[in-house]
Coordinates of C-alpha atoms in Angstrom, one line a residue:
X1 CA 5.6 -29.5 -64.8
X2 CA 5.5 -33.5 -63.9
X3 CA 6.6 -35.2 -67.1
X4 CA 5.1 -38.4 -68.2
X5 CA 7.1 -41.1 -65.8
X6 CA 8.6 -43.9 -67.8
X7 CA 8.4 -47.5 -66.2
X8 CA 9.4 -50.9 -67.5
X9 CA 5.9 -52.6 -67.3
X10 CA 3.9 -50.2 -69.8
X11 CA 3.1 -47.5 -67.9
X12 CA 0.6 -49.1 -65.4
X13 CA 2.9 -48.1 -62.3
X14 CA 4.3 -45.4 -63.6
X15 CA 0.3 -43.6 -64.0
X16 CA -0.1 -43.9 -60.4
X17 CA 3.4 -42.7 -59.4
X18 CA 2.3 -39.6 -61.5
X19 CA -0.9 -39.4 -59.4
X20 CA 0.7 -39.2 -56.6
X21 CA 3.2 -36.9 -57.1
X22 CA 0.7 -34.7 -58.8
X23 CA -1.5 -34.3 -55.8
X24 CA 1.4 -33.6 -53.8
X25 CA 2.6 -30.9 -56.0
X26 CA -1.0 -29.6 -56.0
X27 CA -1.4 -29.6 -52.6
X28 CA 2.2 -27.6 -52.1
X29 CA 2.8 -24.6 -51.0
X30 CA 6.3 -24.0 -52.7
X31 CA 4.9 -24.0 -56.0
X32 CA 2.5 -23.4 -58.3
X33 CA 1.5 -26.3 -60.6
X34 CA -1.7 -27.0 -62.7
X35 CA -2.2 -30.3 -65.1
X36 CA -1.7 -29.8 -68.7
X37 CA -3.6 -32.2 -70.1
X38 CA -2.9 -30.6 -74.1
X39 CA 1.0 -31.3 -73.3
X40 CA 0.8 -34.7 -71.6
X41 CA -1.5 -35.9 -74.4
X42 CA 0.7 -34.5 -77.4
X43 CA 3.6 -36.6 -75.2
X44 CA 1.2 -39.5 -74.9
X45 CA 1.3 -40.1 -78.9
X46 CA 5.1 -40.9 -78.6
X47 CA 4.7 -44.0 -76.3
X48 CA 7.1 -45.8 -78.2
X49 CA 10.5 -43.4 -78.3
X50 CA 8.8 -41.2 -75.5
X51 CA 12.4 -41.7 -73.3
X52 CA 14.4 -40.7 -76.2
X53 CA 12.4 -37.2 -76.9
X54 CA 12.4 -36.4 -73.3
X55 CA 16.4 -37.0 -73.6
X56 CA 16.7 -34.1 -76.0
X57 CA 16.8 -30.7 -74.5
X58 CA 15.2 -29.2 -77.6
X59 CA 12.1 -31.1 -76.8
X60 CA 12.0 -30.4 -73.5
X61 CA 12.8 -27.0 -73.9
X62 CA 9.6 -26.6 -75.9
X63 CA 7.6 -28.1 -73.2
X64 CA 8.6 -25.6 -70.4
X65 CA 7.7 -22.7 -72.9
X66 CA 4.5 -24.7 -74.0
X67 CA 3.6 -25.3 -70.5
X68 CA 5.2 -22.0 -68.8
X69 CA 6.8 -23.6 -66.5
X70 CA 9.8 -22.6 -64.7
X71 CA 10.9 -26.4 -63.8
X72 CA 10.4 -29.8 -65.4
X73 CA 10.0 -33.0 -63.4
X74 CA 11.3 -36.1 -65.1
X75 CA 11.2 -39.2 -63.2
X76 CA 11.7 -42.9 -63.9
X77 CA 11.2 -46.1 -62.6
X78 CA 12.8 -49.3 -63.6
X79 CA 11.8 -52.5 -62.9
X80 CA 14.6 -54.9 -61.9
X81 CA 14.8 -58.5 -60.8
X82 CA 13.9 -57.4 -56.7
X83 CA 12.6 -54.0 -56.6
X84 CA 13.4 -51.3 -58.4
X85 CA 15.4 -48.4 -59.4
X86 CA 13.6 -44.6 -59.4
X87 CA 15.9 -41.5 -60.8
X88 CA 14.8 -38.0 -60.5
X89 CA 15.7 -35.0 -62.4
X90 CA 14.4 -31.8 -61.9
X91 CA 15.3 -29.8 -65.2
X92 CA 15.6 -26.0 -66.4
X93 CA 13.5 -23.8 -68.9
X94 CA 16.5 -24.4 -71.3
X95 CA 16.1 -28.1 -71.2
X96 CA 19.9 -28.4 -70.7
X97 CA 20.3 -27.2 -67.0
X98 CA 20.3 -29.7 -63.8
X99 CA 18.4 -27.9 -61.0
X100 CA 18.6 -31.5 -58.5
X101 CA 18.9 -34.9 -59.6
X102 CA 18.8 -38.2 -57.1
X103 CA 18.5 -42.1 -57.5
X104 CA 18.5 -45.2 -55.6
X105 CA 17.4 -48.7 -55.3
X106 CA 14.5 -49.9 -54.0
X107 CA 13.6 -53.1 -52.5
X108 CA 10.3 -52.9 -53.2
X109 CA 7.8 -52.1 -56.2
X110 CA 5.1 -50.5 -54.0
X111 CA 3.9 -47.5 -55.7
X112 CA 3.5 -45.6 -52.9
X113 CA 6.7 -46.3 -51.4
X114 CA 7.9 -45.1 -54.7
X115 CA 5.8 -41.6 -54.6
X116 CA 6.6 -41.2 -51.0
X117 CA 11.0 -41.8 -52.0
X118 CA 10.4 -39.0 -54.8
X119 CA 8.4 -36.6 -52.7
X120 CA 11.3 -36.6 -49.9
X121 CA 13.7 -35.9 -52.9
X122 CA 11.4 -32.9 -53.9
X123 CA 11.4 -31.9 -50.3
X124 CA 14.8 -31.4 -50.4
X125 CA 14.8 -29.5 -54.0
X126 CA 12.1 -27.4 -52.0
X127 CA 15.3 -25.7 -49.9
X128 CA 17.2 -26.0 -52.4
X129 CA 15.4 -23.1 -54.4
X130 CA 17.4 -19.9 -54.2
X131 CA 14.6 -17.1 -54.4
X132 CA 10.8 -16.3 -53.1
X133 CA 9.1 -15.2 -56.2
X134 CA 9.6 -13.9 -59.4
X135 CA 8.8 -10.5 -61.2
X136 CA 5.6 -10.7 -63.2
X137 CA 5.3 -7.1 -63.9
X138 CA 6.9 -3.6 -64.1
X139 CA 5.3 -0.4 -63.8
X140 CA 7.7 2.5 -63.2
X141 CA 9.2 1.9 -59.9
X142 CA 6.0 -0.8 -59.0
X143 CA 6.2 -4.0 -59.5
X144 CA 4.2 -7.5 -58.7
X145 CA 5.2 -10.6 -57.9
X146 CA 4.1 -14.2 -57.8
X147 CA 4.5 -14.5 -54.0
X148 CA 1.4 -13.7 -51.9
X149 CA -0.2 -15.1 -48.2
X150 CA -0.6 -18.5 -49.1
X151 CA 3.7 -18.4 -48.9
X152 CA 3.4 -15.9 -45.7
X153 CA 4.1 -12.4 -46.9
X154 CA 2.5 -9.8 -45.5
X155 CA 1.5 -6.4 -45.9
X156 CA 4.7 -3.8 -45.4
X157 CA 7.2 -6.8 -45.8
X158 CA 10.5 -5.6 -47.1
X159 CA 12.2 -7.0 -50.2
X160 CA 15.6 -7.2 -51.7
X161 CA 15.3 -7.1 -55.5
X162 CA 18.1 -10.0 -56.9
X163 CA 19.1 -10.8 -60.9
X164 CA 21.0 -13.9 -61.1
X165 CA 24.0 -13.1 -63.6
X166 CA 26.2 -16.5 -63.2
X167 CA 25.3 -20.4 -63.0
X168 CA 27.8 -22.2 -60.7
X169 CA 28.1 -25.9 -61.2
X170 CA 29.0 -28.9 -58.8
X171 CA 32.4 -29.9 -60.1
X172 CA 32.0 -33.5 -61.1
X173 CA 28.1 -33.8 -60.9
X174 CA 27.7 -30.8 -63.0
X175 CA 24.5 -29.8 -61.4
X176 CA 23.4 -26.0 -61.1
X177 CA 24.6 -25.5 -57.0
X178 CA 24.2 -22.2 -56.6
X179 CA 24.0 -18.7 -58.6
X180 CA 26.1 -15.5 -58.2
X181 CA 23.6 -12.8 -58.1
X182 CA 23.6 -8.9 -58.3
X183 CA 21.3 -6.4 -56.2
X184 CA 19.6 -4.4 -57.7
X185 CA 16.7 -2.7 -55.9
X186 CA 15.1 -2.7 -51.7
X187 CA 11.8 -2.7 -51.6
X188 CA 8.7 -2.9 -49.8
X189 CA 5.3 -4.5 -50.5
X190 CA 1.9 -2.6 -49.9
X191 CA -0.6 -5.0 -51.2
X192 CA -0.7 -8.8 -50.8
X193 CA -3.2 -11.1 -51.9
X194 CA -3.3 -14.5 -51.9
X195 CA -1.2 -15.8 -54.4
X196 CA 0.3 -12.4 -55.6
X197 CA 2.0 -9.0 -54.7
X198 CA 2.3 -5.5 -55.2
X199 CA 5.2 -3.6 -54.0
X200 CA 7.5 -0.1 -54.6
X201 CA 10.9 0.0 -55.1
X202 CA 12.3 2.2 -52.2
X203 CA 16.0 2.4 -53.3
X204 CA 18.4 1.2 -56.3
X205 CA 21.4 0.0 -56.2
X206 CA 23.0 1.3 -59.7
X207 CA 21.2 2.7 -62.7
X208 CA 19.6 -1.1 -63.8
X209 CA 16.3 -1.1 -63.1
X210 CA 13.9 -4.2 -62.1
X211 CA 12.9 -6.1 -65.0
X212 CA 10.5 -9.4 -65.0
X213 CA 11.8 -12.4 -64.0
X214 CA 14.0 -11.0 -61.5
X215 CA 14.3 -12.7 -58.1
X216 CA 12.7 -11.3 -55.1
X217 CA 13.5 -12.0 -51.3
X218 CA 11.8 -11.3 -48.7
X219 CA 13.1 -10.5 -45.5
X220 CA 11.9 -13.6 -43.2
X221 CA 11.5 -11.7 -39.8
X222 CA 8.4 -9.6 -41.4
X223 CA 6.9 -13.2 -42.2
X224 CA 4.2 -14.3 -40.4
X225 CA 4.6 -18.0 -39.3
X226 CA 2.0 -20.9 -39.7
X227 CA 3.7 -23.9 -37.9
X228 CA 5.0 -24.2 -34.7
X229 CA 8.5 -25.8 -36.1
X230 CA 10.8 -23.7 -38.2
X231 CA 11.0 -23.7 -41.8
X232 CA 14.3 -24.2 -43.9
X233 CA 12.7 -21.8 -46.9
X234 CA 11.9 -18.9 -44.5
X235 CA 16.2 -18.7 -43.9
X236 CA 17.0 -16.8 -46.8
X237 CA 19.9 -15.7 -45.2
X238 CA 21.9 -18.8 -45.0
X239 CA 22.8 -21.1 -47.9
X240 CA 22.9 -24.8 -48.1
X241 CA 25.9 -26.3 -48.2
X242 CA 26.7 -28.1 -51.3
X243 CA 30.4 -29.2 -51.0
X244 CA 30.7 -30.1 -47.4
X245 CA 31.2 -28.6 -44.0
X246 CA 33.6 -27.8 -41.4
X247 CA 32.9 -28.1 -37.4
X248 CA 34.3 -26.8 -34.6
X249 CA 34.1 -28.5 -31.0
X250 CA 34.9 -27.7 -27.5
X251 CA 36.4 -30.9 -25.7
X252 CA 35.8 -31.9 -22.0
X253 CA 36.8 -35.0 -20.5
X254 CA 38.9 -37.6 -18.0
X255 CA 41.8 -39.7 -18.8
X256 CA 44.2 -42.3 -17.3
X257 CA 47.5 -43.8 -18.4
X258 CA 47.8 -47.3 -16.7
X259 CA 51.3 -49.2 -16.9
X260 CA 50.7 -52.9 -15.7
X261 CA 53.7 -54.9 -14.6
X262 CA 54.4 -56.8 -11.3
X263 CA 52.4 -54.4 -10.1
X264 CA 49.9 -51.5 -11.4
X265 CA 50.8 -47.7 -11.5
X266 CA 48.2 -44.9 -13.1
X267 CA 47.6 -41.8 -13.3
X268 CA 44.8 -39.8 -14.9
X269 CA 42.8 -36.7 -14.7
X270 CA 40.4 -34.2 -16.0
X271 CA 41.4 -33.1 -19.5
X272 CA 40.1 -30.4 -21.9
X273 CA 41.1 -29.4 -25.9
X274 CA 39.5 -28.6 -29.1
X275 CA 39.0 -30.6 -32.6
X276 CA 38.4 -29.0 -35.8
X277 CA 36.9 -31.2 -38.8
X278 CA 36.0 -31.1 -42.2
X279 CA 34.0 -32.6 -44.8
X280 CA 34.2 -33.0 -48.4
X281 CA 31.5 -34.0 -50.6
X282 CA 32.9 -35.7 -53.6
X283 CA 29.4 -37.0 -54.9
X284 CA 26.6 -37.3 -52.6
X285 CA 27.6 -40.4 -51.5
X286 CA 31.6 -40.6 -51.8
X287 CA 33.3 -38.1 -49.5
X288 CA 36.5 -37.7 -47.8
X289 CA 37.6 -35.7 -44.4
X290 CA 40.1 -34.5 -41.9
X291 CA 39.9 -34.3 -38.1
X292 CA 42.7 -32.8 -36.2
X293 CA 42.5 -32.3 -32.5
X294 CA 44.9 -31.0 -29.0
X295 CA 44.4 -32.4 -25.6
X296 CA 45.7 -30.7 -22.6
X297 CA 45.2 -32.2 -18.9
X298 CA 47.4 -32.0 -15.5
X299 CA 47.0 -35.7 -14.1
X300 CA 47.7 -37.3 -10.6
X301 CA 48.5 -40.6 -9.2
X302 CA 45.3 -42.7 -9.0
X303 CA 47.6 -46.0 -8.2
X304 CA 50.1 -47.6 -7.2
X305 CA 53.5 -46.3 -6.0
X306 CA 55.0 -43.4 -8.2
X307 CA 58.4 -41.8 -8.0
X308 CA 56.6 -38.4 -9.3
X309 CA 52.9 -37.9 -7.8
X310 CA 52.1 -35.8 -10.9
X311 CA 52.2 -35.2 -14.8
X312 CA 50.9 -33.3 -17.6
X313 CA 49.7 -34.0 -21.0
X314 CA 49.8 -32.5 -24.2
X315 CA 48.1 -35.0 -26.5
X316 CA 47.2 -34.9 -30.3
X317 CA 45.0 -36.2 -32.9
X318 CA 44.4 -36.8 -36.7
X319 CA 42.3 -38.6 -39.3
X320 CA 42.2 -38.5 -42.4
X321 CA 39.4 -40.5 -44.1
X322 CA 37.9 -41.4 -47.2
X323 CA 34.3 -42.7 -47.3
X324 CA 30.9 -43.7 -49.1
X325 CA 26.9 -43.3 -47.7
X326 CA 24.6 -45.7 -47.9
X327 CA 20.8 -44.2 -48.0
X328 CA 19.1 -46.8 -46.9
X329 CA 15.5 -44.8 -47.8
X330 CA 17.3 -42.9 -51.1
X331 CA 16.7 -39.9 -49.1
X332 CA 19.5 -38.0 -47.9
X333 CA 18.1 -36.5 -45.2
X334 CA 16.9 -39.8 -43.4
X335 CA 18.9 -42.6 -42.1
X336 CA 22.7 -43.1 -43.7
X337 CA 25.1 -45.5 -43.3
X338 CA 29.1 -44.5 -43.4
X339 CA 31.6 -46.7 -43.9
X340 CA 35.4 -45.3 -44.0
X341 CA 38.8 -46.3 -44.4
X342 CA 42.0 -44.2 -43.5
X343 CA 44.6 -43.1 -41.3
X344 CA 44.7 -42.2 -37.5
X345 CA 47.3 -41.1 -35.1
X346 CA 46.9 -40.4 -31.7
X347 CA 49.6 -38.9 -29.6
X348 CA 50.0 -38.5 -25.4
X349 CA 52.8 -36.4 -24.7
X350 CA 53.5 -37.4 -20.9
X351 CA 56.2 -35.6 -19.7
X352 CA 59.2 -38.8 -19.4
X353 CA 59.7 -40.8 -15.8
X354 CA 61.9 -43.5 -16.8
X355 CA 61.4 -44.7 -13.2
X356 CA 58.0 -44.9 -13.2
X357 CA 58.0 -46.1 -16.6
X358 CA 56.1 -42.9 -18.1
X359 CA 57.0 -41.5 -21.4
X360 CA 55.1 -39.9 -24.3
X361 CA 53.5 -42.3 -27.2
X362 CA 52.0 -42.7 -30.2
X363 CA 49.5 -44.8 -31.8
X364 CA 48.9 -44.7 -35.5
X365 CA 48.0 -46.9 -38.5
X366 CA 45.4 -47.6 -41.3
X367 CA 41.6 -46.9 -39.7
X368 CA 38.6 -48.8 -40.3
X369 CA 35.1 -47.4 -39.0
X370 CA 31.3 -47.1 -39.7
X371 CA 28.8 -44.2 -38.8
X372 CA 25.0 -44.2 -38.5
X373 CA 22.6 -41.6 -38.0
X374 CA 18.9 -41.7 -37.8
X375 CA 16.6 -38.6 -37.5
X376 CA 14.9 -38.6 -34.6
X377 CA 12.5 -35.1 -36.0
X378 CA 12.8 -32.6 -38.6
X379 CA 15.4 -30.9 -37.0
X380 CA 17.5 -33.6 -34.7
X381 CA 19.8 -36.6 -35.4
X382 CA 21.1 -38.9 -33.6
X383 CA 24.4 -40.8 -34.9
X384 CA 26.5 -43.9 -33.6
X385 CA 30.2 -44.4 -34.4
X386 CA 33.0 -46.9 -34.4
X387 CA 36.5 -46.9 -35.6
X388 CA 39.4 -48.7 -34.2
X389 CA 43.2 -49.0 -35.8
X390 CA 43.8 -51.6 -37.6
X391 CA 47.0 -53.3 -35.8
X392 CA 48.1 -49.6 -34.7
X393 CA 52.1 -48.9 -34.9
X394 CA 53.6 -47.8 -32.0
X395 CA 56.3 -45.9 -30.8
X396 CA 57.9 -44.0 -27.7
X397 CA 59.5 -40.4 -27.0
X398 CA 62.4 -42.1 -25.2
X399 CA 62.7 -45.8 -25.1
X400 CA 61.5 -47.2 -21.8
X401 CA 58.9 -49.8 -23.0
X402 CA 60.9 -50.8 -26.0
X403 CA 59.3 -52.6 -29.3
X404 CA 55.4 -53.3 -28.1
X405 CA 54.7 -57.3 -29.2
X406 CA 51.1 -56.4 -29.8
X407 CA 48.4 -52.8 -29.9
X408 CA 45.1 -52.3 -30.2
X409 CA 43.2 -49.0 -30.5
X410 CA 39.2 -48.4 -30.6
X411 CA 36.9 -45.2 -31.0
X412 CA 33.4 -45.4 -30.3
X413 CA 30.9 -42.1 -29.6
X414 CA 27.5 -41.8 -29.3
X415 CA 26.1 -38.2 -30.5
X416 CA 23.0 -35.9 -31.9
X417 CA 22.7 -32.5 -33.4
X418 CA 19.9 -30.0 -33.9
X419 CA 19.7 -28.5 -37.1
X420 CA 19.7 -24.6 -35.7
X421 CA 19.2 -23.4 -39.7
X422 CA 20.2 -24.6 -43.4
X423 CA 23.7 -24.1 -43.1
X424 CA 24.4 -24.9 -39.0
X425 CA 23.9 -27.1 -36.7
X426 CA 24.8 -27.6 -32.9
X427 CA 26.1 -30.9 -32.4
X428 CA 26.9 -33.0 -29.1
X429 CA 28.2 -36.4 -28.1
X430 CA 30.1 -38.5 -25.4
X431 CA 33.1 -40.4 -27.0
X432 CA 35.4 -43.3 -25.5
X433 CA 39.0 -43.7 -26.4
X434 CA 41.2 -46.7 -26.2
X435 CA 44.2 -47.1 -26.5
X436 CA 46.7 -50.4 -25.3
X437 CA 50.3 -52.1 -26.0
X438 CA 51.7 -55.3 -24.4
X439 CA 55.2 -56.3 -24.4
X440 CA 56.2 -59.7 -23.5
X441 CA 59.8 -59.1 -23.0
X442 CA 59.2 -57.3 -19.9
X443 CA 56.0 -58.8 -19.4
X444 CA 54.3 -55.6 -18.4
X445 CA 51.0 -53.6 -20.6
X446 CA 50.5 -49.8 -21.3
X447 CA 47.4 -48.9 -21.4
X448 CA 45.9 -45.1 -22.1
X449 CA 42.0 -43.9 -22.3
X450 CA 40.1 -41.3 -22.4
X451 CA 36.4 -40.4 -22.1
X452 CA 35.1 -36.9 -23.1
X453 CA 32.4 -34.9 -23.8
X454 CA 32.3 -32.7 -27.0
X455 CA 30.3 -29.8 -27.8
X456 CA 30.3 -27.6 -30.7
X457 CA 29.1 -26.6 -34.2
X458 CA 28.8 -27.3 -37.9
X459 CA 28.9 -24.9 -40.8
X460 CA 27.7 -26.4 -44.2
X461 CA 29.3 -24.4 -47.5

């Protein structure tokens, strides 16, 4: 159910936020929604305190049973001096539990812009839901469901019977993420409708038996498919990921290490290695990460005159960040904006040539950076990203440069991903590594870089 929307300007943009959202909701096909004109007009007669009585889960606890509905949508709008601020909160039959809440500010006070921000934020509540359908009725081992074609089951799909036994919350935003569940039945549908379902159990589990209001899924390879482009609520075998991810990537590259005197000696080479990240999500905007990486590469001389033609390297990496996301649209699966602080090390273990003046380094220090990333379709994103070292610290593995009199270090990588299902994607980019120190006692420069190619995947949990 769509609860009255509460505005600062008596209601004249909050009615046509409602119809909005209430044709969209109509015209869904993740849920089942009908006006209930009886409710909203009993609601209507408490203009004055309405906020406060939809604050109280007691009240709105007696609206989902008045109503029958499985889900209350409460959204508000609030003027402010440029644009405006719209909350959602998508509420429980008990009045008490969060199912998905989101909020933002909006430069404008366009209604539609306003429907269209909410509408993005029930899109995402849409994959957030954890079943199919519900049990409406038991008869002996038959039971009937409220899924039918209009949702894409078909005749002879097969079903896993589910009764959730355990709420588990987000620890600080203390919104329902996810449910522990217990299996109780397979079964296996012989007569679909349009809206509805028949089906037989064909085996238990234990000795519990279905009962209404148990959750059905149905197993998404019988499904028959109406768009071209895959559908995030047809991949009941994956979860979203509510509290972060972790990502594992291939690396692929070239690199050169450059020492700049009276004259100019490098070396470089191909170079390959690995980096494993993860992701926390504090809120849905604060979060904090780790990225830890190993280079290996055998490299030649490229110039100048060497006492050893060759060398190898066995480099390293780490970050550890802390960051917030800006949502320019209030929607997080469109544009975002990261900006990060934190530390960064980077570490080239050359084997040592004093007389060519080649030894193993490190550059670390406090980070700075910034991320974007834009969706490109549904299912890819493109991102850009930047951080550098703030005046990096830098040291040797045997002194043969000595104190450096002034660093720099700078990151940038240009990247996408495909979003293979809920809980994965395969993600791609070309990075550029920099890397320099000068030292004026000797008046010479080291300089190392690299430039890779990184390939790998995401897992959300």
């Amino acid at each position: 159910m769509l609860l009255p929307i509460k505005d600062s300007v008596g209601g004249a943009m909050g009615y046509k936020v409602f119809e909005e959202l209430e044709r969209y909701l109509k015209e869904s096909e993740w849920c089942y929604y009908e006006s209930n004109s009886g409710i909203l007009d009993i609601l209507s007669n408490y203009k004055r305190n309405l906020n406060a009585y939809l604050q109280n889960k007691d009240v709105l606890k007696v609206v989902s049973e008045k109503s029958n509905a499985g889900s209350l949508i409460k959204v508000e709008v609030i003027n402010q001096v440029s644009g405006v601020d719209v909350k959602i909160r998508v509420i429980g039959q008990n009045g008490e539990d969060v199912y998905f809440k989101e909020d933002t500010r909006l430069n404008t006070d366009d209604y539609t812009v306003i429907a269209q921000t909410v509408k993005n934020w029930l899109d995402i509540y849409e994959k957030n839901i954890p079943y199919d359908g519900l049990v409406i009725g038991v008869l002996g081992d038959q039971f009937t469901t409220d899924v039918g074609k209009s949702y894409g089951a078909v005749s002879d799909s097969m079903v896993k019977v589910v009764r959730p036994t355990k709420k588990k919350r987000h620890p600080l935003l203390k919104e329902i993420v996810d449910w522990e569940t217990t299996k109780l039945a397979d079964g296996k549908l012989f007569h679909v409708a349009e809206t509805q379902a028949q089906g037989n159990v064909t085996k238990y589990e234990s000795k519990k038996r279905v009962n209404l209001d148990d959750w059905i899924l149905i197993d998404k390879s019988q499904k028959i498919k109406t768009k071209d482009e895959i559908n995030f609520t047809e991949l009941d075998d994956y979860q979203f990921g509510k509290h972060g991810n972790i990502g594992l990537y291939a690396i692929l590259g070239t690199g050169s290490d450059t020492i700049t005197s009276t004259s100019t000696k490098k070396i470089g080479g191909m170079l390959f290695g690995v980096d494993l990240t993860g992701e926390v999500w504090l809120t849905r905007t604060y979060w904090a990460s780790l990225e830890i990486g190993r280079r290996f590469g055998s490299y030649s001389k490229k110039e100048g005159t060497l006492q050893s033609d060759s060398n190898s390297l066995s480099g390293s990496k780490f970050k550890l960040k802390a960051g917030y996301k800006y949502l320019p649209l209030g929607f997080f699966y469109g544009p975002q904006v990261d900006g990060f602080v934190g530390y960064a090390s980077y570490g080239y273990g050359f084997d040592t040539s004093q007389a060519d003046g080649i030894t193993g380094v490190n550059f670390s220090g406090l980070m700075l950076g910034a991320k974007g990333s834009i969706p490109l379709h549904k299912l890819f994103r493109l991102s850009l990203l930047l951080d550098f070292i703030f005046n990096p610290g830098f040291s040797e593995d045997i002194a043969v440069k000595g104190s450096a009199s002034s660093t720099s270090n700078y990151h940038v990588e240009i990247g996408g991903s495909y979003q293979y299902n809920p809980s994965m994607t395969f993600d791609g980019g070309v990075g550029y590594t920099s890397n320099k120190a000068e030292f004026k006692a000797t008046t010479s420069s080291l300089s190392v870089k690299e430039t890779s190619i990184r390939a790998g995947a995401t897992f959300t949990f």
